[in-house]
Short mmCIF file of C-alpha atoms and ligand atoms in Angstrom, two decimals:
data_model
loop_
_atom_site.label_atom_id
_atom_site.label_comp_id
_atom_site.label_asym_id
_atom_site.label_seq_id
_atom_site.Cartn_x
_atom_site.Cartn_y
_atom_site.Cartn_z
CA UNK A 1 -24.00 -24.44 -75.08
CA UNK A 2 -26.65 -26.05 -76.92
CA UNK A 3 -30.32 -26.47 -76.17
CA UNK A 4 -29.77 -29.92 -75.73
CA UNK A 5 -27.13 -29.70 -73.33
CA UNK A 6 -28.97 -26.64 -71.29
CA UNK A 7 -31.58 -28.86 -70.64
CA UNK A 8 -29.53 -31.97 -70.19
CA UNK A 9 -30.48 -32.04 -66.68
CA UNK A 10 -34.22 -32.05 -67.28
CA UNK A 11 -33.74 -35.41 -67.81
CA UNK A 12 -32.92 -36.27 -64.59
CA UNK A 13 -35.31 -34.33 -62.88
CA UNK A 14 -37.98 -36.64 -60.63
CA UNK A 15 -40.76 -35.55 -62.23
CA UNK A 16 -42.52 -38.73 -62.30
CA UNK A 17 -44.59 -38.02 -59.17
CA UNK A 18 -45.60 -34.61 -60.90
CA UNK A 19 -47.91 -33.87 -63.18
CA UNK A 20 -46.27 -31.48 -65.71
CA UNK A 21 -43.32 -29.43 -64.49
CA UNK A 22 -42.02 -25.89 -65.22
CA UNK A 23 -37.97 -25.98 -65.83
CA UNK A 24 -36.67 -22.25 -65.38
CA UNK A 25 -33.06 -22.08 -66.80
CA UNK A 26 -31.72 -19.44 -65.03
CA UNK A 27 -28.66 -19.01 -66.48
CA UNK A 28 -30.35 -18.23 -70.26
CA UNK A 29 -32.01 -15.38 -68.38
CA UNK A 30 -28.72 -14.40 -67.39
CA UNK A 31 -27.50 -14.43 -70.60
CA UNK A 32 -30.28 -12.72 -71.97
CA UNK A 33 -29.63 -9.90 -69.50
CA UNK A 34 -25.81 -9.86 -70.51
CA UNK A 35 -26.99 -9.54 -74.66
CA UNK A 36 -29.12 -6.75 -73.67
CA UNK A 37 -26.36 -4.93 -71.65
CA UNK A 38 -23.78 -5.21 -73.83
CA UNK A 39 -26.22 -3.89 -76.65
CA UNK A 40 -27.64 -0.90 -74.54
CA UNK A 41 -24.51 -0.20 -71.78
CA UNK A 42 -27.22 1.46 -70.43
CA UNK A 43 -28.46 0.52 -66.66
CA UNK A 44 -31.29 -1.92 -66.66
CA UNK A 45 -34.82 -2.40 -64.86
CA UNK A 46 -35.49 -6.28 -64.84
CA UNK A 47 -39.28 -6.61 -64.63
CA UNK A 48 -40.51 -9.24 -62.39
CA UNK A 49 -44.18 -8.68 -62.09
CA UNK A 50 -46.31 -11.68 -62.80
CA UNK A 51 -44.29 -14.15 -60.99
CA UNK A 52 -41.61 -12.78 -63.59
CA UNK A 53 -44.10 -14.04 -66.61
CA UNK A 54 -44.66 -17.16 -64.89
CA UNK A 55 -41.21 -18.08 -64.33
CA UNK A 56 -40.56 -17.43 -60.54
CA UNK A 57 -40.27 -13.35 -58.82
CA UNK A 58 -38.10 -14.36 -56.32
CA UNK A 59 -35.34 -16.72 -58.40
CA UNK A 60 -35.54 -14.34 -61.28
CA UNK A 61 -35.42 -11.22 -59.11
CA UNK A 62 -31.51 -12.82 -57.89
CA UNK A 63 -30.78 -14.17 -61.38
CA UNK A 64 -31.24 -10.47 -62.31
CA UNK A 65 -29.47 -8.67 -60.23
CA UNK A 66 -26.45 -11.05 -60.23
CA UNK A 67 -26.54 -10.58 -64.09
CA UNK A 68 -25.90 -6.95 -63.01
CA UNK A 69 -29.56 -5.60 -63.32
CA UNK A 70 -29.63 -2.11 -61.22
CA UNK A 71 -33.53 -1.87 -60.99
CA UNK A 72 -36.47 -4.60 -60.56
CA UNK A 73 -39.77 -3.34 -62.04
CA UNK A 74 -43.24 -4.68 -60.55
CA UNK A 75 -46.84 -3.24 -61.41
CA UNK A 76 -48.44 -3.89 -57.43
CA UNK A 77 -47.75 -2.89 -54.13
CA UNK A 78 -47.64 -6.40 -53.18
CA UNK A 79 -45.14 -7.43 -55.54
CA UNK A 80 -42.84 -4.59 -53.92
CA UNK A 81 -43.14 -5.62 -50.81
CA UNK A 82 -42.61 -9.03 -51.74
CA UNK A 83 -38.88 -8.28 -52.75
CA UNK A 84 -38.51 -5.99 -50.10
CA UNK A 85 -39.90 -8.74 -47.23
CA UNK A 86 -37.50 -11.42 -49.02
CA UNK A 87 -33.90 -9.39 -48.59
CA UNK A 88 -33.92 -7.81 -51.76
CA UNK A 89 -32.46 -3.86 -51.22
CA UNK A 90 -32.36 -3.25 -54.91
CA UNK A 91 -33.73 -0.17 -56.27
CA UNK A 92 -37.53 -1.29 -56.79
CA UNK A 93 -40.55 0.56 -59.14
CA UNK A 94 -43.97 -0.05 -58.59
CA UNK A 95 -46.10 1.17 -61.31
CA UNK A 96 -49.77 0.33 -60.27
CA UNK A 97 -50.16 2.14 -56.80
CA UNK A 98 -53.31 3.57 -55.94
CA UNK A 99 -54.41 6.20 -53.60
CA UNK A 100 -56.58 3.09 -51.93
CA UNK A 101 -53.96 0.86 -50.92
CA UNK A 102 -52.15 1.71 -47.89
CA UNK A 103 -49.11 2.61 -48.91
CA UNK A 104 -47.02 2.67 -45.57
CA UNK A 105 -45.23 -0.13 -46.12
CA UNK A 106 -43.81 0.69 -49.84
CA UNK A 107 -42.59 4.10 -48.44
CA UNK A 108 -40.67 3.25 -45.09
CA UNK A 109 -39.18 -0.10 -47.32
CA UNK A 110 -38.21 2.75 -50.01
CA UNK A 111 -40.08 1.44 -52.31
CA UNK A 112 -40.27 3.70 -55.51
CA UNK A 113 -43.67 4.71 -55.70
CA UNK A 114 -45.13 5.42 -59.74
CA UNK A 115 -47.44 8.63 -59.48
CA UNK A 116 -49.62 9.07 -62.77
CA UNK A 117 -52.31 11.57 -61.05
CA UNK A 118 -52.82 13.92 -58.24
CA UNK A 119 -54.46 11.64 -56.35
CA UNK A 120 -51.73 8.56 -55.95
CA UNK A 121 -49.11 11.72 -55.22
CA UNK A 122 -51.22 12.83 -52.46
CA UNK A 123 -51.58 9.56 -50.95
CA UNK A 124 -47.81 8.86 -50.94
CA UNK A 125 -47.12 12.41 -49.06
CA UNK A 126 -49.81 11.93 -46.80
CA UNK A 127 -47.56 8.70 -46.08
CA UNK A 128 -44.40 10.49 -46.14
CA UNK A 129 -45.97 13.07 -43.83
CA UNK A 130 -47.28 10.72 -41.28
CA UNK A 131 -43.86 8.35 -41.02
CA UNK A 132 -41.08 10.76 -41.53
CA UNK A 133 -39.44 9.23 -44.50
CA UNK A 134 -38.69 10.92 -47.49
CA UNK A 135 -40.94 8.92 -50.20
CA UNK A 136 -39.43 7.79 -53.64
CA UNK A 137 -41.26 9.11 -56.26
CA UNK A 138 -40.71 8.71 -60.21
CA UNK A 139 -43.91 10.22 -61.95
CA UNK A 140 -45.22 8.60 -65.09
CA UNK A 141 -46.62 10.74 -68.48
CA UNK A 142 -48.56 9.35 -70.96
CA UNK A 143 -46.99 10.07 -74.61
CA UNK A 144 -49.38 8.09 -76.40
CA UNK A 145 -49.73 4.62 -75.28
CA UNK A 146 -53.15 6.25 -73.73
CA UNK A 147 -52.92 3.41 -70.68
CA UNK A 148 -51.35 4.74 -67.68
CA UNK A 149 -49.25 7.66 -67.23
CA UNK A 150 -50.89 11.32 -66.75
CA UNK A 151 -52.58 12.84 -70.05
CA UNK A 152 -50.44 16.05 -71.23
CA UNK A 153 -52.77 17.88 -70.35
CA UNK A 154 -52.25 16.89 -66.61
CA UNK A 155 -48.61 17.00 -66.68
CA UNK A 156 -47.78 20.51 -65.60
CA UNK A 157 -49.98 19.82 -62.56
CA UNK A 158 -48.80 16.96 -61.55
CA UNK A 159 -44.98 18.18 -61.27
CA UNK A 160 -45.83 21.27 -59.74
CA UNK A 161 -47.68 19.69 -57.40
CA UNK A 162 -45.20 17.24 -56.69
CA UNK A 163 -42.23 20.09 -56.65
CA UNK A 164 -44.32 21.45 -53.92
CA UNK A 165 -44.53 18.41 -52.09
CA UNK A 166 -40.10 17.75 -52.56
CA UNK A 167 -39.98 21.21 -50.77
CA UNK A 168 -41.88 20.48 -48.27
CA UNK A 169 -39.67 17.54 -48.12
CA UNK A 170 -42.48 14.83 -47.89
CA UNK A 171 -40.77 13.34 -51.17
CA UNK A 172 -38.27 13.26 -53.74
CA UNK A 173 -39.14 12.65 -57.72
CA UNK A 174 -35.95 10.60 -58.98
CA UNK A 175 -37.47 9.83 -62.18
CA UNK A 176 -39.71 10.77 -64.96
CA UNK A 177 -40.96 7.88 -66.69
CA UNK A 178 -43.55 6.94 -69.96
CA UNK A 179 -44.05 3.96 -71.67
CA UNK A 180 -44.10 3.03 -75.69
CA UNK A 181 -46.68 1.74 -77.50
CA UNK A 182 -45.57 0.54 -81.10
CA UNK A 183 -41.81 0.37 -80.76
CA UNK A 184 -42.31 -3.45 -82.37
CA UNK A 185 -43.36 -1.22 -85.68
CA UNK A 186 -41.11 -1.02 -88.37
CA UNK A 187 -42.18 2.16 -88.76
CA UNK A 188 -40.59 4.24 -86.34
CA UNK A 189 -42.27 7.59 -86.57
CA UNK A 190 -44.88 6.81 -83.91
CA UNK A 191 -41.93 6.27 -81.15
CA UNK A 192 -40.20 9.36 -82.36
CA UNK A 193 -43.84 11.16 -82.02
CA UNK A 194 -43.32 9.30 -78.39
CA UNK A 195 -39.76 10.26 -77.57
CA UNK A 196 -40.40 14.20 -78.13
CA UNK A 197 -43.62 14.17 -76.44
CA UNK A 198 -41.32 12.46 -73.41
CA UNK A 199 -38.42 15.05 -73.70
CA UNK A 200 -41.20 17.54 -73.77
CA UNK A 201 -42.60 16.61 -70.94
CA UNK A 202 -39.55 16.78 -68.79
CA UNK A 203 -38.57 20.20 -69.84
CA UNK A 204 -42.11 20.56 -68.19
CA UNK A 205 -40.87 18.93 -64.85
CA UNK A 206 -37.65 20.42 -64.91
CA UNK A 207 -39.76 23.98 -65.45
CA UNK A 208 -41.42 23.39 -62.24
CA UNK A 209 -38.31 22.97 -60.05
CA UNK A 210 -37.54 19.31 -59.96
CA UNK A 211 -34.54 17.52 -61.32
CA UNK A 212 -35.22 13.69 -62.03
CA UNK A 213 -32.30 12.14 -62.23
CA UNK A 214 -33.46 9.01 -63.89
CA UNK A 215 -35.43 9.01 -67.44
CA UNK A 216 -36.72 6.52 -68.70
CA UNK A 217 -39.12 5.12 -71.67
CA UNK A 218 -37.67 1.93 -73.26
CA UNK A 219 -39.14 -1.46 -73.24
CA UNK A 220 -37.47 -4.48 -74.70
CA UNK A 221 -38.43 -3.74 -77.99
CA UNK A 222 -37.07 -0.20 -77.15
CA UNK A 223 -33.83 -1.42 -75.56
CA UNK A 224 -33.22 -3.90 -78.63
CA UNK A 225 -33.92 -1.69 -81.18
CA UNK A 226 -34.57 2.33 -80.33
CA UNK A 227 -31.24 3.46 -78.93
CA UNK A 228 -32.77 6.92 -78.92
CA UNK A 229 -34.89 6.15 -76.19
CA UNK A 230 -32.73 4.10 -73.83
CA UNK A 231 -32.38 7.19 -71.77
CA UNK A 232 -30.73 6.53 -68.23
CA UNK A 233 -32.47 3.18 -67.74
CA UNK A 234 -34.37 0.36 -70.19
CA UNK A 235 -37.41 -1.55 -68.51
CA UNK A 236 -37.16 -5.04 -70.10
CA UNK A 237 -39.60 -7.74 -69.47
CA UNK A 238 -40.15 -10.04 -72.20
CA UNK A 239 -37.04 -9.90 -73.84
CA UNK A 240 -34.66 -11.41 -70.18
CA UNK A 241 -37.18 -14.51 -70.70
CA UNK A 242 -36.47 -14.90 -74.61
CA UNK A 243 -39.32 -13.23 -75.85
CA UNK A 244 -37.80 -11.75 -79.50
CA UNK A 245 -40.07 -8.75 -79.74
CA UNK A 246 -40.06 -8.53 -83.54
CA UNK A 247 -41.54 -12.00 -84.43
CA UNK A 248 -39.34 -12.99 -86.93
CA UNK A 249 -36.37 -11.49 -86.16
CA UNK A 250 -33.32 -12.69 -83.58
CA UNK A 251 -31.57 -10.60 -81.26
CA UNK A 252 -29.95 -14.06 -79.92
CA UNK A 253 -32.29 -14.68 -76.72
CA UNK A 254 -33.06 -17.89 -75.67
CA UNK A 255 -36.18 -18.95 -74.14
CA UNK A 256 -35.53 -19.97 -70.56
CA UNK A 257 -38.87 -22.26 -69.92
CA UNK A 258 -39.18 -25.56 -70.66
CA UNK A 259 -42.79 -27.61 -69.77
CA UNK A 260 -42.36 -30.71 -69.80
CA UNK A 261 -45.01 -33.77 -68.89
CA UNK A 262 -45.61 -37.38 -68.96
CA UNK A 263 -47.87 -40.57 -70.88
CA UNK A 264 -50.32 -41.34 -68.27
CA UNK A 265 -52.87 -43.45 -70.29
CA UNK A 266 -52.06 -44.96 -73.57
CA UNK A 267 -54.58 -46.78 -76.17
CA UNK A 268 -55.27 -48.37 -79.43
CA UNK A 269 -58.52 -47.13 -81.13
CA UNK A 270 -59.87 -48.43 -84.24
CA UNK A 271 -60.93 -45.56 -86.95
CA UNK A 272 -63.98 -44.08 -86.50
CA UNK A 273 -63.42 -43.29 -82.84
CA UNK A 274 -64.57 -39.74 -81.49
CA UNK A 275 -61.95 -38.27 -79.03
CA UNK A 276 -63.01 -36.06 -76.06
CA UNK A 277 -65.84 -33.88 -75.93
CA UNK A 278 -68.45 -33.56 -78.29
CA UNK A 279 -66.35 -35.62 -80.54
CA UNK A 280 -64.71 -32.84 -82.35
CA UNK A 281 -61.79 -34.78 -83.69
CA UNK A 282 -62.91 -38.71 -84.69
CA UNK A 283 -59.62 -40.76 -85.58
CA UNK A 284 -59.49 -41.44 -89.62
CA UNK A 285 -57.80 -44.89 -88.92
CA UNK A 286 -56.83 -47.20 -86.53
CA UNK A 287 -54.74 -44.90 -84.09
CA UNK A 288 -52.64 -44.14 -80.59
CA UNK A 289 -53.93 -42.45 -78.20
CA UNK A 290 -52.04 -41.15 -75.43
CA UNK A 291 -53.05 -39.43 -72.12
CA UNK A 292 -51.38 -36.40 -70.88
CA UNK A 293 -52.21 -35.00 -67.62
CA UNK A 294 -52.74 -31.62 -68.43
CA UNK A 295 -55.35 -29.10 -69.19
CA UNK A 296 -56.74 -25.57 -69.24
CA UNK A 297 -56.79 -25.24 -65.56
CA UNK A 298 -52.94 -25.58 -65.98
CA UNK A 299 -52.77 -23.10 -68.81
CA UNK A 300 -52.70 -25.46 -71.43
CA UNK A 301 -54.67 -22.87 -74.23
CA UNK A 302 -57.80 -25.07 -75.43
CA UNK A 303 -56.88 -23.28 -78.72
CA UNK A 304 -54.25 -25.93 -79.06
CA UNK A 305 -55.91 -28.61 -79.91
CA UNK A 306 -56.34 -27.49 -83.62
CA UNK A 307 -52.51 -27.14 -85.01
CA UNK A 308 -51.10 -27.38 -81.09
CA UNK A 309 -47.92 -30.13 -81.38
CA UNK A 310 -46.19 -31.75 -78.89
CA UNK A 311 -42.94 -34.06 -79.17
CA UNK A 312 -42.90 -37.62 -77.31
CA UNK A 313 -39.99 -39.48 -78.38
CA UNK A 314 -38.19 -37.05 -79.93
CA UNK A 315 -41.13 -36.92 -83.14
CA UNK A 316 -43.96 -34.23 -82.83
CA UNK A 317 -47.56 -35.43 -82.88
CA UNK A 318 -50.89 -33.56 -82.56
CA UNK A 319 -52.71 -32.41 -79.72
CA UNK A 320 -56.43 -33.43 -80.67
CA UNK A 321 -59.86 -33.73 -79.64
CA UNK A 322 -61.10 -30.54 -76.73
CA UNK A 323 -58.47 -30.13 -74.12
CA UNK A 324 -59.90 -30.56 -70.62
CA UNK A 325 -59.15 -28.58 -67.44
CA UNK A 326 -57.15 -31.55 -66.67
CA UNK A 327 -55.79 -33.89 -69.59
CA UNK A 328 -55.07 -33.78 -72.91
CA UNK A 329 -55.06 -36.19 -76.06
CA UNK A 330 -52.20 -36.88 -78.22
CA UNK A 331 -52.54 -38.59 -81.09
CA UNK A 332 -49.26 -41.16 -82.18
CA UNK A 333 -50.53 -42.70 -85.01
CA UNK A 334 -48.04 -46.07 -84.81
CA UNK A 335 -45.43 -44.39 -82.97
CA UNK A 336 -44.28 -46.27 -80.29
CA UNK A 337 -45.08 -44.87 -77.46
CA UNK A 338 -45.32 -46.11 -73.32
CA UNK A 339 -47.04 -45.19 -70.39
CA UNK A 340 -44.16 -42.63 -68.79
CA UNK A 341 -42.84 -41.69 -71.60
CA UNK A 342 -41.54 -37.85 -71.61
CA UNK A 343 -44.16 -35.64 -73.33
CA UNK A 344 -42.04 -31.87 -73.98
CA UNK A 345 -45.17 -29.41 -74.39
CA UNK A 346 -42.86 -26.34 -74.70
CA UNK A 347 -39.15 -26.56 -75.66
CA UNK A 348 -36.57 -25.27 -77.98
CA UNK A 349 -37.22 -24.99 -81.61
CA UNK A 350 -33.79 -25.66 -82.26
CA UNK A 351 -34.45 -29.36 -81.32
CA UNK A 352 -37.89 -29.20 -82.96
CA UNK A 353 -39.90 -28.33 -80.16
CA UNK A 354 -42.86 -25.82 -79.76
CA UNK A 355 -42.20 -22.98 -78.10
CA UNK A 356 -44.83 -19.90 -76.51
CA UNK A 357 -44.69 -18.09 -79.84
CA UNK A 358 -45.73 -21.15 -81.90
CA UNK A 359 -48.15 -21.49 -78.93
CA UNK A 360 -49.31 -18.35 -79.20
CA UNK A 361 -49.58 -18.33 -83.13
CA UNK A 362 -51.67 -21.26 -83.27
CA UNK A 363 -53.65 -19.67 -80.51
CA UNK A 364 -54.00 -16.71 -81.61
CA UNK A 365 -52.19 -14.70 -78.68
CA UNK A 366 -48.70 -13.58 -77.49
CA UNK A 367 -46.19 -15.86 -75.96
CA UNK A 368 -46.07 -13.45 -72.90
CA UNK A 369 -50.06 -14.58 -72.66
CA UNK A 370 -48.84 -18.19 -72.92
CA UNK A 371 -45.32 -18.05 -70.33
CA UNK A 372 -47.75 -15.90 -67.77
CA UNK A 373 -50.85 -18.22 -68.13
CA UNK A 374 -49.31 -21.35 -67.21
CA UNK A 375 -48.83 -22.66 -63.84
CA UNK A 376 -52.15 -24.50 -62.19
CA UNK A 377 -50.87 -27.46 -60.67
CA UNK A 378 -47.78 -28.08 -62.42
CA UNK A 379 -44.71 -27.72 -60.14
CA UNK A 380 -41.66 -25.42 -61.53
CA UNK A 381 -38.16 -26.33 -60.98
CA UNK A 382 -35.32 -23.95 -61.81
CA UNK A 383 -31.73 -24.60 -63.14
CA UNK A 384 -29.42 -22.68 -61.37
CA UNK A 385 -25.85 -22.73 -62.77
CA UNK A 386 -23.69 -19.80 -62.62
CA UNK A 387 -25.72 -17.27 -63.31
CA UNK A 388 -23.32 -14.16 -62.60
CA UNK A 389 -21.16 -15.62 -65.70
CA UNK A 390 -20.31 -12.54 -68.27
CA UNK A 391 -21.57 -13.69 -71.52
C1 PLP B 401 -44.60 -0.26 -67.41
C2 PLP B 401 -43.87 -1.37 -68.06
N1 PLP B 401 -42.56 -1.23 -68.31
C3 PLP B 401 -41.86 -2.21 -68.91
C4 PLP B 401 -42.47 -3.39 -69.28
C5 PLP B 401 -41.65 -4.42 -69.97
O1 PLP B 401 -42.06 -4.47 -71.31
P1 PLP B 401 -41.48 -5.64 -72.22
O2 PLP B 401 -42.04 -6.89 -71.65
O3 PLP B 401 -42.00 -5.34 -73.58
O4 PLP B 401 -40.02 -5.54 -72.10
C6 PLP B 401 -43.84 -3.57 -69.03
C7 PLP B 401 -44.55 -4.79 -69.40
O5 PLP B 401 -44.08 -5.88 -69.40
C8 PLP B 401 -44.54 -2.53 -68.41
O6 PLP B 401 -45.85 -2.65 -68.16
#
């Protein structure tokens, strides 16, 4: 299927009355799931935190695990319970627990808990003690991303502790889990350095009496291109919503948001004309300039407005002048162009669109950045065809 014809129904949505709209094409998130498994044949973790970078938890969440997903992957309690209070059964991590945050909920709704210090692994048996269920537990090591996980130096604490705590039968560690840092280098030697500080580190659990069934370490950019650390399970975020980790290089994903807006205001202004405030772009010659009704407070990076395109018409034309919280300025030149018209503000660059990475190039950023950022007022639609397809 091409671009064109994924989208085909974009062109039917009723977006008139809105703003700017968010199209979520499920079924390239599908697909992107399907490229990864058949690469890894390993079992995945879909990770949905962030409104699934911006492009809907819940729909993604079923998109996922339709696609054949086995895990879903959130940072906050809140996002867990989320799933959990909307149906979902599916094995669920939570990575960003703390021993403040009352953690009843996660454990009786078997929520897998993420325990990077003595502290969060007391809370959760203090839990487990006080309900009676047997809390999920995978425990996180830090192997050199220096971010979350428990320093080395920690380590052999934390699983005794939490061996003491499985006989005691307050909870069970199913996994041992750390998280890569440069796996997007082309030198690999700092995720090897990574991988045998991991396998290190479980001899070190497995020394104090647990047995975690589940390892795992990979990231997209560990999944697409570290087979050595896919372990029992990869955790991929960016790469189900097209994200190619290795700028530059295709693994075959396809972005799976469109943005799409329309001409509110369109004008003829003779050269010499300042646009927007403090005047920072002034048209050379006698120009268009159209109206589009969206701004920072929408996500819209103000960085755009020096090199930031959008396509009207099927041409591309500069975004110019400062972007506002609400609109921004396009300038046409002699294009023709009418109030209504379609304005695509992120699309496929097979068809000559932008997309988040020439977003976040010009801005200076990530597309992740970019896909999570937007949202504001603009509504979201998604595509659902079959999403369950086999690629
Ligand atoms: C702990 C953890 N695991 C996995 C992921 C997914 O990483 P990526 O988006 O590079 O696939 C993230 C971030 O998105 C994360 O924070």
């Amino acid at each position: 299927m091409t671009p064109a014809e994924r989208f085909v129904p974009a062109a039917t949505t009723p977006i008139t009355a809105e703003l700017a709209t968010r199209i979520v094409d499920l079924a390239a998130i599908a697909r992107n799931i399907h490229r990864i498994r058949d690469h890894t044949r390993t079992a995945m973790m879909a990770v949905v935190k962030a409104d699934a970078f911006g492009h809907g938890w819940l729909e993604v969440a079923h998109t996922a695990l339709d696609a054949g997903a086995e895990w879903l992957g959130v940072a906050t309690v809140d996002e867990a319970l989320a799933l959990r209070r909307a149906g979902i059964t599916a094995p669920v991590l939570c990575w960003l627990a703390d021993p403040w945050t009352n953690l009843t909920d996660a454990v009786n709704l078997q929520v897998t808990i993420s325990c990077a210090n003595r502290e969060t692994l007391d809370a959760v048996a203090a839990v487990a003690r006080m309900t009676g269920v047997v809390a999920q537990v995978h425990l996180e090591l830090d192997t050199g991303m220096s971010r979350g996980g428990a320093p080395s130096n920690q380590w052999h604490d934390l699983c005794a502790a939490a061996a003491a705590f499985e006989e005691a039968r307050e909870l069970v560690v199913t996994g041992v889990w750390s998280h890569l840092a440069l796996a997007v280098d082309p030198d690999p030697s700092s995720t090897a350095d990574q991988k045998r500080a991991f396998d290190e580190g479980v001899a070190v659990a497995r020394a104090t009496g647990l047995s975690p069934a589940i390892l795992h370490l990979a990231n997209s950019a560990g999944a697409l291109d570290h087979p050595d650390t896919w372990y029992d399970l990869v955790r991929c975020g960016a790469s189900l919503y097209g994200i190619e980790t290795v700028i530059g290089r295709s693994h075959g994903l396809e972005s799976a948001m469109r943005v799409v807006s329309r001409v509110v205001q369109v004008r003829r202004v003779p050269a010499a004309t300042g646009v927007s405030y403090s005047h920072a772009y002034v048209a050379e010659q006698e120009t268009t300039l159209v109206l589009v009704p969206v701004g920072y407070g929408d996500g819209i990076p103000r960085g755009l407005s020096r090199g930031g395109e959008v396509v009207i018409g099927g041409m591309r034309h500069p975004v110019v002048g400062a972007i506002s919280m609400d609109q921004l300025i396009v300038d046409v030149g002699d294009y023709p162009v009418a109030l209504g018209d379609e304005v695509v503000l992120l699309g496929s660059p097979e068809l000559g669109e932008p997309d988040a990475q020439e977003w976040a190039d010009v801005t200076g950023t990530i597309s992740h950045e970019i896909l999570t950022g937007l949202g504001g007022r603009m509504a979201r639609r998604h595509l659902t065809t079959d999403t369950k397809a086999a690629s």
